[in-house]
Structures are given as C-alpha cells and as structure tokens.
mmCIF file of C-alpha atoms and ligand atoms in Angstrom:
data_model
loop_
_atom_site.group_PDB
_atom_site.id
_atom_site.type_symbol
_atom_site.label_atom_id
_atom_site.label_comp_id
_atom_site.label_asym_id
_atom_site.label_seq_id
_atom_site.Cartn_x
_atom_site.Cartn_y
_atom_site.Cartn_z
ATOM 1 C CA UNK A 1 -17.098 -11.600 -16.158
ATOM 2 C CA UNK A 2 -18.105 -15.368 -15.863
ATOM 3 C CA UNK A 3 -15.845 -15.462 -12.550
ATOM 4 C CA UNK A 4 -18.275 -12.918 -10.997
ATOM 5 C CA UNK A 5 -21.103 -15.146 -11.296
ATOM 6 C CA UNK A 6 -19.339 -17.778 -9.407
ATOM 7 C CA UNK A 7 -22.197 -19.201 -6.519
ATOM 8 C CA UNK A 8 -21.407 -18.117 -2.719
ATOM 9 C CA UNK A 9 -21.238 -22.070 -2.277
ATOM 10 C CA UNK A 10 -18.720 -22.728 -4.892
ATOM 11 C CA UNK A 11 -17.163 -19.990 -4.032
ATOM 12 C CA UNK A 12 -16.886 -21.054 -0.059
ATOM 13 C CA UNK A 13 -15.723 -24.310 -1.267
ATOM 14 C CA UNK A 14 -12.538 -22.894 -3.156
ATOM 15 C CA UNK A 15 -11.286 -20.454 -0.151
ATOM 16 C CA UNK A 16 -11.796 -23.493 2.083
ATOM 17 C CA UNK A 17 -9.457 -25.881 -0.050
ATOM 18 C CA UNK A 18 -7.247 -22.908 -0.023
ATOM 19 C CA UNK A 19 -7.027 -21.382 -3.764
ATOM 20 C CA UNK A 20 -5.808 -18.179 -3.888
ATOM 21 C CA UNK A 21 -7.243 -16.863 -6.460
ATOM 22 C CA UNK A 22 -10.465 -17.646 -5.020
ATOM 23 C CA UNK A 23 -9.466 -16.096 -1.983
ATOM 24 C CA UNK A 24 -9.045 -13.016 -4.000
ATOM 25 C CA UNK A 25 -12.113 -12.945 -5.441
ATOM 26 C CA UNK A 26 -13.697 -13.609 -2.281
ATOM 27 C CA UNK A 27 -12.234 -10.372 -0.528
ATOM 28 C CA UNK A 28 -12.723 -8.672 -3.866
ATOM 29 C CA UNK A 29 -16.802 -10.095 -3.294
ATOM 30 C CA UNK A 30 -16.784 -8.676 -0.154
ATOM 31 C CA UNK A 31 -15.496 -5.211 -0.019
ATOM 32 C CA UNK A 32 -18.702 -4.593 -2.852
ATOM 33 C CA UNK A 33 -21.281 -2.380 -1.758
ATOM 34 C CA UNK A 34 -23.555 -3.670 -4.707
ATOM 35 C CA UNK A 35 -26.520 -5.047 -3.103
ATOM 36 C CA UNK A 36 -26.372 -8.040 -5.376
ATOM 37 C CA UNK A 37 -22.857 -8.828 -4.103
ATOM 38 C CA UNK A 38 -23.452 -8.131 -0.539
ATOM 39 C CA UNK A 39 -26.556 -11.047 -1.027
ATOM 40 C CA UNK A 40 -23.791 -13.295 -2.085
ATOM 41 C CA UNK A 41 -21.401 -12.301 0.242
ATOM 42 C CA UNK A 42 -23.592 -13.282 3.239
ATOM 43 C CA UNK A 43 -23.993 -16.608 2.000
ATOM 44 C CA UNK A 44 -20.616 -17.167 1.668
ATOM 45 C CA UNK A 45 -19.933 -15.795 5.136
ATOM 46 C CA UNK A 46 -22.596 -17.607 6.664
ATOM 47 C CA UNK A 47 -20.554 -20.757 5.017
ATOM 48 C CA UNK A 48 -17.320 -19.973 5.538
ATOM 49 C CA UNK A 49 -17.777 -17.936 9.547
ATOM 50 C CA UNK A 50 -17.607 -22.199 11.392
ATOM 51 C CA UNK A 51 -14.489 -22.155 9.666
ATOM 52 C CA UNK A 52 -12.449 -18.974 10.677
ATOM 53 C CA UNK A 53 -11.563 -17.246 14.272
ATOM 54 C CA UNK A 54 -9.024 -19.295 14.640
ATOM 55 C CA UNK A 55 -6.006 -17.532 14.008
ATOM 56 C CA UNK A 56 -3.995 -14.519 16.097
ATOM 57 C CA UNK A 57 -5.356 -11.682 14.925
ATOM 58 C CA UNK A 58 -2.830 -8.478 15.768
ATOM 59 C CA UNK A 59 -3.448 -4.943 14.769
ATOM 60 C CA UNK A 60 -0.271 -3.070 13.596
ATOM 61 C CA UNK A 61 -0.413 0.826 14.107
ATOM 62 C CA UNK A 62 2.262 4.173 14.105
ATOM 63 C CA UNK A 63 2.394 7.128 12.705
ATOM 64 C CA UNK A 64 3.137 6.807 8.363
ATOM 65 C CA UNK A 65 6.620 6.026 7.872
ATOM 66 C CA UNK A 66 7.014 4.216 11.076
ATOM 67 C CA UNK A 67 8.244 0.942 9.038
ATOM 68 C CA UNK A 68 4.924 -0.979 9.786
ATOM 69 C CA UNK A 69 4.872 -2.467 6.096
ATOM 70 C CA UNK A 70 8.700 -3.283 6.430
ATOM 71 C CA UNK A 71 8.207 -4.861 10.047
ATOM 72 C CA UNK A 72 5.188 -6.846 8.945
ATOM 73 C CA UNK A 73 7.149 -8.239 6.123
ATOM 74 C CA UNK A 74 10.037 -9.004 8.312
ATOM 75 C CA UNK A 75 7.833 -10.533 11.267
ATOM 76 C CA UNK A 76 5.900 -12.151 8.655
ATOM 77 C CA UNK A 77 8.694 -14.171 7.366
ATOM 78 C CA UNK A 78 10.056 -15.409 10.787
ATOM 79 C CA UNK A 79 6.678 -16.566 11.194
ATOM 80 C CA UNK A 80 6.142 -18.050 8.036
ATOM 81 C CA UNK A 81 9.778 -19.726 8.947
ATOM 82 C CA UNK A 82 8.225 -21.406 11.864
ATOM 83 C CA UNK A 83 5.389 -23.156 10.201
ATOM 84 C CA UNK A 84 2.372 -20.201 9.956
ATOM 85 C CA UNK A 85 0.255 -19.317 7.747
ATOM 86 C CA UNK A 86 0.322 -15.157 7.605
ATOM 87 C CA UNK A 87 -2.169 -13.036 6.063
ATOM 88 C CA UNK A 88 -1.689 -9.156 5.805
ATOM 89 C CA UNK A 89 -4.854 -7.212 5.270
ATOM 90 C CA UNK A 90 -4.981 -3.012 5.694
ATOM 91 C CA UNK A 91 -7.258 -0.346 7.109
ATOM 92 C CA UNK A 92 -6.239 2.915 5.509
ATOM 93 C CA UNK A 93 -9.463 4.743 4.759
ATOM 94 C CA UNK A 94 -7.609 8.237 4.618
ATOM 95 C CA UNK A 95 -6.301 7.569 1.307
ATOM 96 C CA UNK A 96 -7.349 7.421 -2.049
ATOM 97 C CA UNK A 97 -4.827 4.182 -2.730
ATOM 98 C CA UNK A 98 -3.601 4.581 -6.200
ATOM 99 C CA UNK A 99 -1.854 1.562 -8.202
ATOM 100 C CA UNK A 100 1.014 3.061 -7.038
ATOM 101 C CA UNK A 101 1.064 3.118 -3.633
ATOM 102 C CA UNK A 102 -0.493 -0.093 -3.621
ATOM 103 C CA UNK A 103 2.570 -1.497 -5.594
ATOM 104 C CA UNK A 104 4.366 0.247 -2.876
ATOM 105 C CA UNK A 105 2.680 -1.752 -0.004
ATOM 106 C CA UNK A 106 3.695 -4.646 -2.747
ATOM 107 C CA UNK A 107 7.590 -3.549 -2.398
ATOM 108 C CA UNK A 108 7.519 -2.992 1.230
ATOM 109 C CA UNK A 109 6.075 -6.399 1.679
ATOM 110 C CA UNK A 110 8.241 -7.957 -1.343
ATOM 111 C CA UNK A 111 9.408 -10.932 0.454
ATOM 112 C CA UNK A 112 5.685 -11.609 2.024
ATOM 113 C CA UNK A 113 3.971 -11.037 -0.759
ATOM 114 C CA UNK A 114 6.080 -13.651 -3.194
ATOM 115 C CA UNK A 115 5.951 -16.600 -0.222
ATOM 116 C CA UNK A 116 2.810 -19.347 -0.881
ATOM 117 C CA UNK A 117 2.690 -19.139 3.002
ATOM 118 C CA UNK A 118 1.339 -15.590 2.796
ATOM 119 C CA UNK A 119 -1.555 -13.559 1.299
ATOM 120 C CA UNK A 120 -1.007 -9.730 1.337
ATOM 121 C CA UNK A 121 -4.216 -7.629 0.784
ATOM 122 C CA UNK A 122 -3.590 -3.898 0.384
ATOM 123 C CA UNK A 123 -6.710 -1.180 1.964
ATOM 124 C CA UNK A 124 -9.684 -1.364 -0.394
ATOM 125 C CA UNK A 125 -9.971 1.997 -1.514
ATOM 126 C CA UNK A 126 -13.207 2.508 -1.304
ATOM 127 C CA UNK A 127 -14.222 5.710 1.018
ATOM 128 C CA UNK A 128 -15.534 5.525 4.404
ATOM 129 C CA UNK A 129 -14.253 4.043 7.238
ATOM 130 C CA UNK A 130 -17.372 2.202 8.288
ATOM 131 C CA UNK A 131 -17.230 0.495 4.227
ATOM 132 C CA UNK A 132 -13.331 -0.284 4.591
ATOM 133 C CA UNK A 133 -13.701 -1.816 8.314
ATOM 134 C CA UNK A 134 -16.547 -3.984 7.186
ATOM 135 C CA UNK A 135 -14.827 -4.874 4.513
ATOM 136 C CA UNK A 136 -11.445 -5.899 6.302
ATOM 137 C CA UNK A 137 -13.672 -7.535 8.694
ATOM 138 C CA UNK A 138 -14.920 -10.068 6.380
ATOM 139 C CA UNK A 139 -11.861 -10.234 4.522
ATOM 140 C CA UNK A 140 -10.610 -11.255 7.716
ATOM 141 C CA UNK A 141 -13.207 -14.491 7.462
ATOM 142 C CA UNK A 142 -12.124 -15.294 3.994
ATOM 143 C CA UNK A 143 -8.497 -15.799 5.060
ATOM 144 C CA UNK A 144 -8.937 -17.452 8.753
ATOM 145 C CA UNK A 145 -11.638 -20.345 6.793
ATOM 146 C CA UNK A 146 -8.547 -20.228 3.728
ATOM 147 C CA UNK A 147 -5.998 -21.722 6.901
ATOM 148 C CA UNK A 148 -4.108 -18.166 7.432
ATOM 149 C CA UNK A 149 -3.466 -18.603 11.302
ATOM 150 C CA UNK A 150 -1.843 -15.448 11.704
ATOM 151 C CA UNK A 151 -3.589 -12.272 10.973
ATOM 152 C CA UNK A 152 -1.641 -9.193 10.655
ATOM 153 C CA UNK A 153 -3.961 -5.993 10.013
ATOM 154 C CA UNK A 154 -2.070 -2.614 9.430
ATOM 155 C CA UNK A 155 -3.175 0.848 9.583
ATOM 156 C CA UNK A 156 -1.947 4.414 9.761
ATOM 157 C CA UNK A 157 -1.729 6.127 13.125
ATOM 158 C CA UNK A 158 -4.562 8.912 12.665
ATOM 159 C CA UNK A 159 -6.911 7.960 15.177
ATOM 160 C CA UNK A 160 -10.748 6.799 14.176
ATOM 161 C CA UNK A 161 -9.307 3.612 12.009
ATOM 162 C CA UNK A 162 -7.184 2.695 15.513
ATOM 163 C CA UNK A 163 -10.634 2.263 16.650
ATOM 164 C CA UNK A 164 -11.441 0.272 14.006
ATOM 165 C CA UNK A 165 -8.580 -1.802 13.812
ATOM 166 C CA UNK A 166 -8.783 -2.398 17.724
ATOM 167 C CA UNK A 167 -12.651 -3.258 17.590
ATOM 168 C CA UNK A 168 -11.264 -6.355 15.748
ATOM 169 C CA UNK A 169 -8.147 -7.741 16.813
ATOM 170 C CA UNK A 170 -7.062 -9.819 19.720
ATOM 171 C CA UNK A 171 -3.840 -7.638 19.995
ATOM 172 C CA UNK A 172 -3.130 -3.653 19.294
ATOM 173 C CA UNK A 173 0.519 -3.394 18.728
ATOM 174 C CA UNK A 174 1.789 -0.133 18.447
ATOM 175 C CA UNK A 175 5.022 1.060 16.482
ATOM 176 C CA UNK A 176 6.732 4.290 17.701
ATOM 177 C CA UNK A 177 9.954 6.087 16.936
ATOM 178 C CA UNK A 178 12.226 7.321 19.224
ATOM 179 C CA UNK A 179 13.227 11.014 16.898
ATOM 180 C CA UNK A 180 9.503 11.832 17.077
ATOM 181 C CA UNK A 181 10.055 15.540 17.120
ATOM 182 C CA UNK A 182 8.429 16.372 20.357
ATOM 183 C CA UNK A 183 8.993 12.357 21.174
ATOM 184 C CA UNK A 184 5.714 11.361 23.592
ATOM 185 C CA UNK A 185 3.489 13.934 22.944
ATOM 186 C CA UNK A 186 3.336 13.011 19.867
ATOM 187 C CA UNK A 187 1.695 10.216 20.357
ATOM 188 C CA UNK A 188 -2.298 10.044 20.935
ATOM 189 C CA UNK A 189 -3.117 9.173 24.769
ATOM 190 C CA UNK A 190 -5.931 7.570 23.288
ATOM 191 C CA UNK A 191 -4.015 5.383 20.989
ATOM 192 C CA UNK A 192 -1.289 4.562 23.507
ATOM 193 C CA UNK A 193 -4.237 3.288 26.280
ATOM 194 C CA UNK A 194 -5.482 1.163 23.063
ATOM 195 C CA UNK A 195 -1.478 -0.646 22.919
ATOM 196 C CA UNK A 196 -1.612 -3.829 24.004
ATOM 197 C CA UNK A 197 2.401 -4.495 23.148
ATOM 198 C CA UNK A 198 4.502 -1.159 22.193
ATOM 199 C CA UNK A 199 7.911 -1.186 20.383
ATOM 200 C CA UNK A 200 10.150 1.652 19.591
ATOM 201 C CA UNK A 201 11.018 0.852 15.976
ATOM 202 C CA UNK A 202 14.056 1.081 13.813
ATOM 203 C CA UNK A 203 16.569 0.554 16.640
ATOM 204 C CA UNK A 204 19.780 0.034 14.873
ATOM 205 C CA UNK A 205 22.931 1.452 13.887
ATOM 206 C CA UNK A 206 23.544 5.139 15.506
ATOM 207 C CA UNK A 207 19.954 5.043 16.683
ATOM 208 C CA UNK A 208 19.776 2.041 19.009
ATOM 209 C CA UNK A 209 20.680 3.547 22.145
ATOM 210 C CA UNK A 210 18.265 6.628 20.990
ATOM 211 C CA UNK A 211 15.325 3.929 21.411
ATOM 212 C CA UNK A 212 16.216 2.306 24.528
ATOM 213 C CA UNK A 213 15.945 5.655 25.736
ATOM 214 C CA UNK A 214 12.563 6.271 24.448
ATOM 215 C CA UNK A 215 11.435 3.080 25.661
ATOM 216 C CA UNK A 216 12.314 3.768 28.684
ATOM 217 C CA UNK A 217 10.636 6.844 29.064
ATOM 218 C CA UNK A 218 7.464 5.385 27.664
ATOM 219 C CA UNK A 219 7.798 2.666 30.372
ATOM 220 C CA UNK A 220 7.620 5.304 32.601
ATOM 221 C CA UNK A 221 4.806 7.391 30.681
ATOM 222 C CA UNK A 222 2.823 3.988 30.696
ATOM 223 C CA UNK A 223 2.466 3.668 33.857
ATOM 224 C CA UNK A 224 0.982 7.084 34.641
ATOM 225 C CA UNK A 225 -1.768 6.222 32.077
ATOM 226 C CA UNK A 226 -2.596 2.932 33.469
ATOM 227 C CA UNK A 227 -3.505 4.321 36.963
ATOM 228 C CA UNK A 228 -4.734 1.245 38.529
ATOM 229 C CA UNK A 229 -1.811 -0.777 39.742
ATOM 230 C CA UNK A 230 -3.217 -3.958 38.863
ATOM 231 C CA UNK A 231 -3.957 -3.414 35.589
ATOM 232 C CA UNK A 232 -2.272 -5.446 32.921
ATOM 233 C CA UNK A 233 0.590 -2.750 31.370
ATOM 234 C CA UNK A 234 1.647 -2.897 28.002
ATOM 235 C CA UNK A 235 5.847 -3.840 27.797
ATOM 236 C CA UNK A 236 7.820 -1.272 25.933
ATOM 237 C CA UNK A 237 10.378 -2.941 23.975
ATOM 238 C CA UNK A 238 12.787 -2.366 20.775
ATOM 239 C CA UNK A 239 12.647 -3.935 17.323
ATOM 240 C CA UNK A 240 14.749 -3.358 14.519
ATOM 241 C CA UNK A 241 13.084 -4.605 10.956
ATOM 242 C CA UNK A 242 17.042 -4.704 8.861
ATOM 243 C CA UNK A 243 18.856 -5.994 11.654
ATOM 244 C CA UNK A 244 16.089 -8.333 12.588
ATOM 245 C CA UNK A 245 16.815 -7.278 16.519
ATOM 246 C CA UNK A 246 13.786 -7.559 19.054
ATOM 247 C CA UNK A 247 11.468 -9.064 16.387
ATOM 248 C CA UNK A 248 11.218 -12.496 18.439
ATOM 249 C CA UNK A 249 10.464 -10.728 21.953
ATOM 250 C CA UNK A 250 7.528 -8.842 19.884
ATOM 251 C CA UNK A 251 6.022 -11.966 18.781
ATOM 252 C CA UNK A 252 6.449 -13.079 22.544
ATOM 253 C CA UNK A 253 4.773 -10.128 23.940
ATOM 254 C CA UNK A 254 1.856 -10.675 21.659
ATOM 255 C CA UNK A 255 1.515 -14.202 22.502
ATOM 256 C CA UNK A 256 1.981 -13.774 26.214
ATOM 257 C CA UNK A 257 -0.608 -10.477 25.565
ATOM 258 C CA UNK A 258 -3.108 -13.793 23.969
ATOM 259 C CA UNK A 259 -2.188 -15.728 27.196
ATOM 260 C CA UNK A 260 -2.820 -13.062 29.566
ATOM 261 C CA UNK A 261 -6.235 -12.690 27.617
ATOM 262 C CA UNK A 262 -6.769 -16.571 27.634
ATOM 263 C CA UNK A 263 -7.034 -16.383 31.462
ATOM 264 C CA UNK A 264 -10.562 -16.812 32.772
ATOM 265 C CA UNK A 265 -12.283 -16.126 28.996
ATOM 266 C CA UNK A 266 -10.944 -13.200 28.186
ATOM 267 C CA UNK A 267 -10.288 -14.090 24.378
ATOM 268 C CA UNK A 268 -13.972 -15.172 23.752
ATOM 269 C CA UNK A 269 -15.006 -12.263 26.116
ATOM 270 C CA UNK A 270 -13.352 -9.635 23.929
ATOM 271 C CA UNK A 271 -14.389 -11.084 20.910
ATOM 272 C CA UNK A 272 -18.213 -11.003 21.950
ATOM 273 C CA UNK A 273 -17.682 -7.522 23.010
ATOM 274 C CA UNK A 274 -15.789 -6.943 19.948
ATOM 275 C CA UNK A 275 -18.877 -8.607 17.659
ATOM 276 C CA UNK A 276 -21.830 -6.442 20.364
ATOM 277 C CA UNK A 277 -19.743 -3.108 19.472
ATOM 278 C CA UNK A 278 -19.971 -4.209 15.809
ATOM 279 C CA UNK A 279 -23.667 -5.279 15.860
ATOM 280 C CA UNK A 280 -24.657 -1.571 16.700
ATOM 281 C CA UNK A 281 -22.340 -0.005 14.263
ATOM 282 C CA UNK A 282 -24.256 -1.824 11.622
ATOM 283 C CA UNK A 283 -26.869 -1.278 12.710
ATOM 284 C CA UNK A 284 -26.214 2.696 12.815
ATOM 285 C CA UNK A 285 -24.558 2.728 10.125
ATOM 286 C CA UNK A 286 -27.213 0.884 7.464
ATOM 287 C CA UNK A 287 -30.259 3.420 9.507
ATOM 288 C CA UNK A 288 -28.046 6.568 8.490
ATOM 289 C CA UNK A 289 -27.544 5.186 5.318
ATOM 290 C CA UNK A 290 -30.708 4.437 4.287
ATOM 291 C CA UNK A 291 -31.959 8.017 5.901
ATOM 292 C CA UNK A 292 -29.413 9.353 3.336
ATOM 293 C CA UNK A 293 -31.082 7.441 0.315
ATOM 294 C CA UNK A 294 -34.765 7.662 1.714
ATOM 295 C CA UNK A 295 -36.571 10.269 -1.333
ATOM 296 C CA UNK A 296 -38.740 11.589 1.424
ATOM 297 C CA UNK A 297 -36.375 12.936 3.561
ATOM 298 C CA UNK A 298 -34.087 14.438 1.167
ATOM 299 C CA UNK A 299 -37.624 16.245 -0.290
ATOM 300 C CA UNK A 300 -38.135 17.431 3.570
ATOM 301 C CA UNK A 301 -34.460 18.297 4.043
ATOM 302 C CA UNK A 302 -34.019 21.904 2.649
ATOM 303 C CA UNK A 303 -36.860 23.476 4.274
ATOM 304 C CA UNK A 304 -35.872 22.374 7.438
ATOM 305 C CA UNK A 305 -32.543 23.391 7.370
ATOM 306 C CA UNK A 306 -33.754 26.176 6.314
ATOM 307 C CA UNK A 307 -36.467 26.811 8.969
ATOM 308 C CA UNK A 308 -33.988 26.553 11.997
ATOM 309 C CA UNK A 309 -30.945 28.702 10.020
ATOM 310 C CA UNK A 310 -34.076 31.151 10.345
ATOM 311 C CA UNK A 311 -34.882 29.946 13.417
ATOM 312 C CA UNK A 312 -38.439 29.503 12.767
ATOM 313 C CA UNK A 313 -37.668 25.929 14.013
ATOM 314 C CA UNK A 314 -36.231 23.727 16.466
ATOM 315 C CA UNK A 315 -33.137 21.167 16.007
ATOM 316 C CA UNK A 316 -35.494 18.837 17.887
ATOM 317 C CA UNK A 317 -38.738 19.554 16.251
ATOM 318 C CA UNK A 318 -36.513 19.380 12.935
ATOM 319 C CA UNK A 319 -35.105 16.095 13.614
ATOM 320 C CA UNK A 320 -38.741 14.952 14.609
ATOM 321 C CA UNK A 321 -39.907 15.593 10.886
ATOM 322 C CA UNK A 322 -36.668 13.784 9.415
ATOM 323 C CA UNK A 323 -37.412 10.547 11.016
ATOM 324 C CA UNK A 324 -41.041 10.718 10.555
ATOM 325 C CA UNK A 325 -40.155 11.028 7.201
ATOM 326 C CA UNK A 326 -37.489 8.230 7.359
ATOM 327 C CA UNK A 327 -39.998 6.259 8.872
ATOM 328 C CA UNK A 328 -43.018 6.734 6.216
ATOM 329 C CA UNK A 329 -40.068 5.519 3.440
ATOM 330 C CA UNK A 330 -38.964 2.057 5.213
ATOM 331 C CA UNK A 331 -40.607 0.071 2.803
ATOM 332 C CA UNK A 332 -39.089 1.867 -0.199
ATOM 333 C CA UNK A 333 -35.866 1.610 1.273
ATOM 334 C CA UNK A 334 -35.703 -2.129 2.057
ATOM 335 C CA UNK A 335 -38.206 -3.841 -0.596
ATOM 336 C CA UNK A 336 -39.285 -7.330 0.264
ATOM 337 C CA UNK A 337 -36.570 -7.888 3.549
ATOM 338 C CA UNK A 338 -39.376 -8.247 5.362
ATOM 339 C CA UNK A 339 -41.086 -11.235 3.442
ATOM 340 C CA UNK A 340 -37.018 -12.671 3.198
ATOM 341 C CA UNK A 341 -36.508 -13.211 6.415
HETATM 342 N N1 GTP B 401 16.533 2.281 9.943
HETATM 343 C C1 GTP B 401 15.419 1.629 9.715
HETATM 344 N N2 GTP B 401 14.564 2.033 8.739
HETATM 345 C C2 GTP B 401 13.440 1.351 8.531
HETATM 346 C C3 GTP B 401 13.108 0.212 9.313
HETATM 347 N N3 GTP B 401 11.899 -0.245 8.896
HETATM 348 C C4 GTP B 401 11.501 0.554 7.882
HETATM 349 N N4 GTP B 401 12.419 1.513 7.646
HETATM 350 C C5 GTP B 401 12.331 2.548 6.597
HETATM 351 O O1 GTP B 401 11.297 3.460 6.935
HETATM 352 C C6 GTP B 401 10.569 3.875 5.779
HETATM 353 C C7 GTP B 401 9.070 3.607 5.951
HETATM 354 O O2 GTP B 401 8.861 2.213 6.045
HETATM 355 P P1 GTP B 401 7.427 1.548 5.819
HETATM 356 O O3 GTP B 401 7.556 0.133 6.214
HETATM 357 O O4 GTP B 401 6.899 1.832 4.484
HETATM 358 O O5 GTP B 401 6.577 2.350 6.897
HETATM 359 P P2 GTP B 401 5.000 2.334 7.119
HETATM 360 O O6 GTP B 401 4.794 2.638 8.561
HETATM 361 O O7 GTP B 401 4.380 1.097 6.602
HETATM 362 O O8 GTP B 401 4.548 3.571 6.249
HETATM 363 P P3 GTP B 401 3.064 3.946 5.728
HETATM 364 O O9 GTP B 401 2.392 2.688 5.270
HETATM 365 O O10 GTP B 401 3.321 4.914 4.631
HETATM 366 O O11 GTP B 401 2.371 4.566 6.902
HETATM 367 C C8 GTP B 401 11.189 3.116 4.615
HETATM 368 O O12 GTP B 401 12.098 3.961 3.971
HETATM 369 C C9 GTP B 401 11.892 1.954 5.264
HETATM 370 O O13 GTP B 401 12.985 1.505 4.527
HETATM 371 C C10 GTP B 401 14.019 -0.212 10.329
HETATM 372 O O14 GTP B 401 13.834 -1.189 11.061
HETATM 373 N N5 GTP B 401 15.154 0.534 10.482
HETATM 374 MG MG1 MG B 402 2.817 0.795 5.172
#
C-alpha cells in the first residue's frame, strides 16, 4: 500500500493538524510488531510525545456486560456537549475481537463513534497483554498530539489488563452492578483498592433503589479496605447510562479525583511512576522476548528440561546455562543497535 510508506514525519504532521484518517493509520502504525514499523513508529512518537499528555486520561473497568461501552458513549457525548474532544481506545487482550464484536463496540458507541468530536478505537486484537498495552499506550500519544483532551480507555474486569489500564491513566473508574449474584464478593479486592471513583451502574427504573443500596454497602466495604483514615477514599455513587442520572457527579468525581491528585505534584508524580513501572516492563518484556527468539537457547532448551524432569539438574544451574546461552546470542538478536545508537 503506498499509504504504508507514508514517512514518520509526514505522518506526525497529519495527526497534529488533526486528520483522522491519519490518526488511524497512526494507531494502526503503532500496534505493528514488524520491526520495520516499530522503527517508524518511534520516530513518530519521538515527534508527536511534546505534543500529547495533556488530556484526562480515565480508565473504565467492570465485569462484561456492566454497560461500560454504553456509559462511555453516553458520558462521551455530555462531554463532547461541553466543548471536549473524547477519544475511546480499549484494552481487551482476552479476546480474539472478531469484525463482529468490534462492530458491536461500533453499536454500543453509535452516537460517539458518528460525532467529529470523537475517535473510537476498538482493542487491537493482537495477543498478549504486554503487545495490546503498548500498543494502547502509544495510541494514547497519537490522539492526545491529534487535540483529544479527554481520554477514555475501557477494559473488561478480569484482573491483569486492570493493571494495565491503571499503570496508565490518571483515573481508575470502576463500574459495578448492584444484582451481582453474590453482590461484593464478587468483586476483586485488588481491583476495588485500584478504584479511584466507583459507580453502581444501571440505576433506573425498578432497580434504582437496588443500587443505592449497593452503594451504600460498598461505602461501607470501602472503608474497611482503605485502613488508614487519612487516606483519600474512593466515593461510591450511582449512574444510570438511558436515563442519563448520576452521569454529571461521575465526571465530577473524576475531576475532583485529578484535583485531589493536582495537590503537591501528584499528577506528574504518578505519571513518572506510571512511565518508571513501564520502563522495566519493556525492558522485561523485549529480554524475554528475545530469549524466546535467541537460536541458542531454544538448541539448549530440551536437554535441560529434560535434565531436571530427571533430576540430573538444578532449576538454578539450568537457568544458569539459558542465559549464558542468551547471552552468547545478543548480537544475533539485536544486529547493528549497538552501532545505531
Ligand atoms: N438498564 C440499563 N441497562 C444498561 C445500561 N447501560 C447498558 N445497559 C445494557 O447492558 C448491556 C451491556 O452493555 P455494554 O455497554 O455493552 O456493556 P460492557 O460493559 O461494555 O460490555 P463488554 O464490553 O461486553 O464487557 C447492554 O444490553 C446494554 O443495553 C443502563 O444504564 N441501564
Ligand atoms: Mg464494551
């Protein structure tokens, strides 16, 4: 394709005057793996990263069918309404997104995803979670230098891809029902200490008094998890996507959430945590990789599993002779980086 070829600067220069189809391509650039994109993709980063970071970025997690796609599309709008610019990207590495649920993201998010104020970006399919929160990551770059200054990243309530999600957003909102079968223990401990804002969603008709309930019993659940009485706890409050009920007081919570965080540095603090925690992940995760593609060590591999399944050797003596091996095949693995930079 002749669009492909399109230079990282030419490139940088489109998302910056805001065309969306160059926006596209740019996310579509950077959730490659191809080592010739991810060359281009850095350059168009490095280009584009003076321009972005400026926007709210909030995570949006619950369990699937919580109504996060219909919520975001509702929020969206109101925000849109009042002047923003409100980009929807995804983190759902669990699935193997076919056109079709894609299209139903699209449906979900019909009113969003037809309005010139917003750019919706379904999960790239691709595999593992480190590849799809990279990927969002930078995505996230491409919109914030395209003028998006709200940032609205979704994911499914399974756990590792909170983590994700929370390692780059300024605010972890969490969606929760109030018929949750066994209501609060369904919920992760670990994904309720990561909620910066809660709401119990789809408070209306026969079930709104059903979620003031719940909310207040999360209130109370809340506070036993935050054990230190000065710490900052999360409010518990009730939204309604169709009726439209409680959608301003989430917005508030997330801005006052921003406020509370502006205090004293806390914003730029959590982002340079959030960009330390992401160094090492890289850097993990391109050493595994590259012990994964190293010829050497998959050669060594077999016989020592097989020497400590017969216990003829040790885990640690085993793991010795991978990276040795790793080691001797460094300059296979990354030709040239050396002289590049
Ligand atoms: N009563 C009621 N139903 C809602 C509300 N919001 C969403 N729903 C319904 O709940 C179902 C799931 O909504 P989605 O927005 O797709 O939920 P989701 O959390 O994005 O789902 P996944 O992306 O599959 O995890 C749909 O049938 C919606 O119509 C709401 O505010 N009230
Ligand atoms: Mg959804």
């Amino acid at each position: 394709m002749r669009g492909q070829m399109m230079g990282a600067a030419e490139l940088a220069e489109q998302v910056l005057a805001g065309s969306r189809p160059h926006i596209a391509r740019a996310i579509t650039l950077v959730e490659s793996s191809r080592s010739d994109h991810r060359v281009r993709a850095r350059e168009m980063l490095r280009l584009l990263r003076p321009h972005a970071g400026n926007s709210v970025r909030v995570g949006i997690s619950g369990v699937p069918g919580a109504g996060k796609s219909t919520f975001i599309d509702a929020l969206g709008m109101k925000l849109i309404g009042q002047g923003h610019k409100v980009a929807v990207l995804a983190v759902d590495p669990s699935s193997t997104r076919t056109g079709g649920s894609i299209l139903g993201d699209r449906t979900r998010m019909a009113k969003l995803a037809a309005s010139d104020s917003a750019f919706v970006r379904p999960s790239p399919s691709a595999g593992h979670l480190g590849g799809v929160a990279r990927a969002t990551r930078e995505s996230m770059i491409v919109v914030e230098a395209a003028g998006f200054d709200v940032v609205l990243v979704e994911t499914v309530g399974v756990g590792q891809s909170e983590v994700a999600v929370s390692g780059m957003v300024d605010t972890f909102l969490l969606l929760t029902l109030s018929r949750a079968g066994d209501q609060l223990q369904g919920i992760k401990r670990g994904i309720l200490e990561m909620a910066d804002v809660i709401t119990v969603n789809k408070a209306d008709g026969d079930h709104e008094g059903e979620a003031r309930v719940t909310a207040r019993e999360l209130r109370i659940a809340m506070k036993l998890i935050t054990s230190d009485p000065n710490a900052r706890r999360p409010p518990v409050l009730t939204s309604s996507s169709y009726t439209g009920m409680g959608l301003d007081e989430v917005w508030e919570a997330i801005l006052e959430h921003r406020q509370y965080l502006e205090v004293g540095d806390g914003l730029a603090k959590r982002r340079a945590a959030q960009q330390l925690d992401w160094l090492w992940s890289l850097v993990n995760g391109e050493i595994l990789d590259g012990v994964k593609r190293s010829a050497r060590v998959k050669s060594v591999v077999p016989s020592i599993e097989a020497e400590i399944t017969g216990g003829e050797l040790s885990a640690l003596e085993g793991a010795e002779e991978i990276v040795k091996a790793f080691v001797m095949d460094v300059g296979a693995l990354w030709p040239g980086e050396a002289a590049v930079d």
